[in-house]
DNA sequence: TCGCAACCAGGAATGATTATTAGTTAAATA
DNA sequence: TATTTAACTAATAATCATTCCTGGTTGCGA
């Protein structure tokens, strides 16, 4: 299975002091395999296929370590569990309110927004993110359903 | 107590078919009294002062009716309960990651972002919102704490 | 090989929110 | 006005995502 783990990832583990355990590796593999924006539950289901003994809590813990050391990112829409992403580039993701699928929206940037904000609030701004929802082509016309 | 309820609000209730009950009125008053961006729990606490018999579930239900008929708005940040707002204008709110306080940021608009997004995704876009976090002036320098 | 610290499985706990249910009010009808 | 009917609400249980806790395991350096 498991393709060689990229150098950068090993490096990030080394720098952080965390160890690259088999569970953490499995979570990363699952993330790759899913080729999308899976939830912790999705990852858990995938990981369990290879190793039925992993616990959901372990997956959460692994995801949080991976995010902490900068190997993955997470995004959150209300009314949906947090989604995880291997794509570390700053980019926009849109979530289908019917089926929950998350897809990337290319060529959209925040432009001057960040600086506009900083100029208009006494807060020290630490995070600015665009949350976008819609209906995916596959769900158009269909009944409102789950997720 | 209770100042005369604005005409527009009564009208929205009339149009919707919902009745303006004392509980719903109390929730609205609490929202006014709080002069901020309270959570359902905050509203509940305020409402209970005047009428200790209201249930938290009733507050949630009242808030959802009020939002449905367009009398209030709600916004959501991850790691925090939903906040409610009497300000129906499109505007930006920033939340302090230390104390949870939410304040408005004037003079910031999405500009061409919406159309940029529509042009770059096959999804039918239904909602675009900016979620901004920071540290408020009061919390600057202090220890990271709660909420 | 021993000892320690990091890890992890399993399960309990938490926090926000929604669902259910049976009783209460209020409007509508006769 | 008495009766019917629908809307509303308190209390409480249930749900969902996520975190916390605990005792057992593992890897590794001394
Ligand atoms: Mn993405
Ligand atoms: Mn506001
Ligand atoms: Zn869809
Ligand atoms: Zn603050």
XYZ file of C-alpha atoms (C1' of nucleotides) and ligand atoms in Angstrom:
358
model
C 0.000 0.000 0.000
C 1.175 3.234 1.427
C 3.272 5.135 -1.045
C 6.423 6.634 0.391
C 5.502 9.467 2.700
C 6.648 12.765 1.303
C 9.823 14.247 2.640
C 8.114 17.453 3.726
C 5.703 15.595 5.903
C 8.403 13.582 7.640
C 10.253 16.809 8.132
C 7.281 18.482 9.740
C 6.883 15.602 12.122
C 10.557 15.713 12.997
C 10.468 19.439 13.628
C 7.377 19.230 15.783
C 8.542 16.399 17.998
C 5.434 14.353 17.245
C 6.016 10.860 15.972
C 4.680 9.622 12.667
C 2.775 6.641 14.000
C 0.925 4.085 11.946
C -2.410 5.618 12.912
C -1.366 9.076 11.834
C 0.017 7.650 8.629
C -3.244 5.826 8.046
C -5.244 9.003 8.540
C -3.055 10.744 6.007
C -3.455 7.886 3.537
C -7.212 8.007 3.986
C -7.183 11.700 3.307
C -5.288 11.058 0.094
C -7.528 8.189 -0.890
C -10.696 10.172 -0.393
C -9.555 12.782 -2.901
C -11.961 15.286 -1.494
C -12.860 17.051 1.665
C -13.779 14.289 4.082
C -15.121 14.714 7.571
C -13.484 13.025 10.559
C -16.152 10.352 10.303
C -15.363 9.763 6.613
C -11.690 9.395 7.447
C -12.529 7.057 10.296
C -14.542 4.798 8.004
C -11.691 4.611 5.514
C -9.055 3.968 8.150
C -11.150 1.243 9.704
C -11.113 -0.741 6.481
C -7.408 -1.399 6.883
C -7.290 -1.396 10.624
C -10.641 -2.074 12.282
C -9.231 -1.340 15.718
C -8.680 2.392 15.393
C -10.983 4.515 17.453
C -12.822 7.570 16.227
C -11.178 9.602 18.953
C -7.804 8.594 17.616
C -8.746 9.886 14.191
C -9.768 13.214 15.688
C -6.544 13.358 17.609
C -4.467 12.478 14.549
C -6.261 15.083 12.450
C -5.602 17.712 15.050
C -1.908 16.868 15.209
C -1.664 16.875 11.412
C -3.320 20.263 11.303
C -1.155 21.610 14.093
C 2.066 20.756 12.304
C 0.751 22.113 9.014
C 0.286 18.950 7.007
C -3.431 19.421 6.473
C -6.033 22.172 6.740
C -9.584 22.162 7.994
C -12.641 24.198 7.140
C -15.968 24.475 8.795
C -19.477 25.170 7.564
C -22.319 25.486 10.023
C -24.709 22.561 9.925
C -21.933 20.202 8.866
C -18.989 18.519 10.497
C -15.540 19.980 9.926
C -13.944 19.007 6.630
C -10.257 18.264 6.150
C -8.149 19.145 3.159
C -4.707 18.175 1.911
C -4.596 21.263 -0.250
C -2.583 23.741 1.762
C -2.819 26.549 -0.772
C -5.133 29.385 0.154
C -8.230 28.607 -1.841
C -11.985 28.769 -1.752
C -14.207 25.738 -1.175
C -17.943 25.594 -1.730
C -20.251 23.117 -0.026
C -23.459 21.706 -1.473
C -26.290 22.233 0.982
C -28.069 19.167 -0.366
C -25.459 16.401 -0.542
C -22.651 17.992 1.451
C -20.052 17.625 -1.284
C -17.259 20.162 -1.087
C -15.487 21.406 -4.203
C -12.867 23.970 -4.921
C -13.571 27.279 -6.602
C -10.568 28.464 -8.577
C -9.498 32.019 -9.304
C -11.141 33.721 -6.374
C -9.110 35.733 -3.932
C -9.913 38.005 -1.047
C -8.176 40.937 -2.688
C -8.069 44.006 -0.491
C -10.641 42.649 1.910
C -8.171 41.766 4.657
C -6.691 45.222 4.697
C -10.127 46.834 4.466
C -11.084 44.918 7.547
C -7.957 45.747 9.492
C -8.463 49.376 8.677
C -12.009 49.338 10.017
C -11.774 47.458 13.287
C -9.784 47.939 16.476
C -9.548 44.162 16.779
C -6.332 42.400 15.927
C -7.586 40.294 13.022
C -6.383 36.702 13.156
C -8.544 34.940 10.611
C -10.669 35.917 7.644
C -12.421 33.253 5.709
C -15.067 33.099 3.109
C -17.771 30.508 3.679
C -19.720 29.658 0.563
C -22.687 27.365 0.119
C -24.699 26.356 -2.888
C -26.281 23.513 -4.796
C -24.019 21.292 -6.847
C -24.848 20.421 -10.468
C -25.757 16.877 -9.463
C -28.280 18.025 -6.896
C -29.903 20.734 -8.962
C -33.601 20.041 -9.415
C -33.627 17.140 -7.004
C -35.409 17.067 -3.677
C -33.696 18.596 -0.678
C -32.135 15.673 1.193
C -29.433 14.959 3.740
C -26.099 16.084 5.213
C -41.984 47.547 30.233
C -41.938 46.526 26.657
C -41.920 49.523 24.410
C -44.477 49.395 21.643
C -43.487 46.718 19.160
C -42.524 48.224 15.845
C -45.077 48.203 13.101
C -42.822 46.289 10.715
C -42.435 43.464 13.134
C -46.137 43.109 13.740
C -46.610 43.185 10.008
C -44.100 40.389 9.485
C -45.888 38.249 12.027
C -49.216 38.965 10.385
C -47.920 38.072 6.941
C -46.294 34.878 8.135
C -49.268 33.513 10.010
C -47.221 33.104 13.183
C -48.584 34.758 16.279
C -46.666 37.314 18.294
C -46.824 35.528 21.605
C -45.502 36.836 24.882
C -42.533 34.482 24.709
C -41.562 35.644 21.250
C -42.003 39.229 22.324
C -39.786 38.575 25.350
C -37.072 37.083 23.168
C -37.164 40.146 20.974
C -36.983 42.447 23.987
C -34.039 40.507 25.322
C -32.302 40.873 21.990
C -32.844 44.623 22.155
C -31.745 44.813 25.772
C -28.543 42.899 25.140
C -27.431 45.475 22.571
C -25.030 43.021 21.069
C -24.850 39.663 19.478
C -26.145 37.272 22.132
C -26.237 33.521 21.908
C -29.446 31.586 22.494
C -28.219 30.935 26.015
C -27.643 34.658 26.622
C -31.159 35.419 25.440
C -32.517 32.644 27.607
C -30.861 34.083 30.708
C -32.287 37.535 30.019
C -35.774 36.247 29.291
C -35.750 34.182 32.456
C -35.295 37.280 34.591
C -38.771 38.479 33.695
C -40.364 35.111 33.264
C -38.524 32.271 35.003
C -40.827 29.707 33.439
C -39.625 29.897 29.856
C -37.676 26.918 28.616
C -34.448 27.083 26.664
C -36.103 25.124 23.881
C -38.749 27.801 23.614
C -36.081 30.422 23.145
C -34.504 28.403 20.349
C -37.902 27.961 18.753
C -38.735 31.655 19.067
C -35.369 32.650 17.604
C -35.902 30.361 14.666
C -39.353 31.799 13.996
C -38.029 35.337 14.279
C -35.279 34.523 11.851
C -37.629 32.757 9.469
C -39.922 35.767 9.180
C -36.994 38.136 8.787
C -37.075 39.996 12.071
C -33.591 38.940 13.140
C -30.464 37.425 11.612
C -28.023 34.866 12.879
C -24.350 34.269 12.293
C -22.119 31.402 13.169
C -18.475 31.048 14.030
C -16.987 27.630 14.626
C -16.127 26.969 18.264
C -18.939 29.219 19.434
C -22.694 29.023 19.654
C -24.729 30.845 17.016
C -25.146 34.569 17.613
C -28.301 36.546 16.888
C -28.493 40.066 15.562
C -31.241 42.669 15.239
C -29.239 44.460 12.580
C -30.719 43.240 9.317
C -28.420 45.264 7.081
C -25.726 43.293 5.312
C -22.710 43.924 7.443
C -19.576 42.331 8.770
C -19.164 41.109 12.339
C -15.911 40.126 14.003
C -15.664 37.808 16.981
C -12.992 37.933 19.673
C -11.398 34.512 20.056
C -10.618 35.256 23.688
C -13.812 36.650 25.219
C -16.293 35.852 22.456
C -17.495 39.419 22.069
C -18.889 40.200 18.629
C -18.638 43.675 17.124
C -19.507 45.193 13.824
C -16.942 46.218 11.246
C -18.191 49.162 9.193
C -17.372 50.002 5.592
C -16.477 46.541 4.386
C -18.338 44.992 1.497
C -17.897 41.861 -0.561
C -17.539 43.891 -3.758
C -17.251 41.701 -6.833
C -16.577 38.570 -4.829
C -20.049 37.109 -5.276
C -19.926 37.431 -9.034
C -16.325 36.182 -9.125
C -17.495 33.101 -7.329
C -20.524 32.508 -9.528
C -18.325 32.813 -12.566
C -15.925 30.171 -11.255
C -18.150 27.405 -9.976
C -20.850 25.247 -11.530
C -22.683 25.312 -8.197
C -25.704 27.515 -7.768
C -24.380 29.803 -5.053
C -26.864 30.387 -2.260
C -24.788 31.973 0.450
C -21.482 33.781 0.726
C -20.353 35.039 4.035
C -17.199 36.350 5.509
C -16.223 34.928 8.876
C -13.729 37.046 10.747
C -12.004 36.415 14.055
C -9.562 38.421 16.061
C -8.629 39.715 19.479
C -10.569 42.662 20.837
C -8.814 45.689 22.337
C -9.893 44.642 25.829
C -8.331 41.215 25.500
C -5.111 42.266 23.853
C -2.137 41.257 25.979
C -4.169 39.212 28.381
C -3.991 35.482 28.780
C -6.000 33.329 26.405
C -9.167 32.443 28.290
C -12.696 31.273 27.615
C -15.633 31.457 25.199
C 16.241 -5.028 30.439
C 14.144 -1.162 32.897
C 11.735 3.101 33.083
C 9.505 6.856 31.103
C 6.883 9.416 27.950
C 4.132 9.333 24.111
C 0.289 6.858 22.184
C -3.976 4.754 21.727
C -8.655 2.059 22.267
C -12.759 2.280 24.335
C -16.026 4.577 26.375
C -17.894 8.400 29.066
C -18.750 13.278 29.032
C -19.794 17.790 26.986
C -22.115 21.503 24.571
C -25.220 23.104 21.293
C -29.247 22.190 19.214
C -33.416 19.610 17.800
C -37.233 16.355 18.579
C -40.989 14.542 21.231
C -44.837 14.711 24.060
C -48.455 15.985 26.770
C -50.557 19.928 28.710
C -52.040 25.090 27.914
C -53.751 28.867 25.372
C -56.057 31.139 21.876
C -58.495 31.771 17.848
C -62.460 29.978 14.945
C -66.783 27.945 14.589
C -71.298 26.760 15.579
C -71.300 31.256 24.871
C -69.848 26.321 24.522
C -67.267 23.474 21.409
C -63.797 22.387 18.241
C -59.320 22.874 16.440
C -54.927 24.484 15.757
C -50.969 26.774 17.531
C -47.917 27.119 21.132
C -44.999 25.861 25.044
C -42.498 23.518 29.183
C -40.042 19.790 30.274
C -37.278 16.453 28.995
C -35.148 13.092 26.033
C -32.414 12.499 22.062
C -28.873 13.669 18.626
C -24.510 15.009 16.716
C -19.923 16.383 16.588
C -16.239 16.589 19.322
C -13.388 16.285 23.455
C -11.963 14.141 27.672
C -10.486 10.416 30.637
C -8.444 6.076 31.941
C -5.905 2.221 31.947
C -3.305 -0.470 28.995
C 0.487 -0.560 25.127
C 4.540 0.673 22.657
C 8.883 2.491 21.421
C 13.153 3.878 22.850
C 16.938 5.779 25.352
C 19.763 4.940 29.583
Mn -10.189 22.442 -0.785
Mn -23.945 42.617 13.744
Zn -25.014 18.175 -4.141
Zn -12.052 39.990 23.792
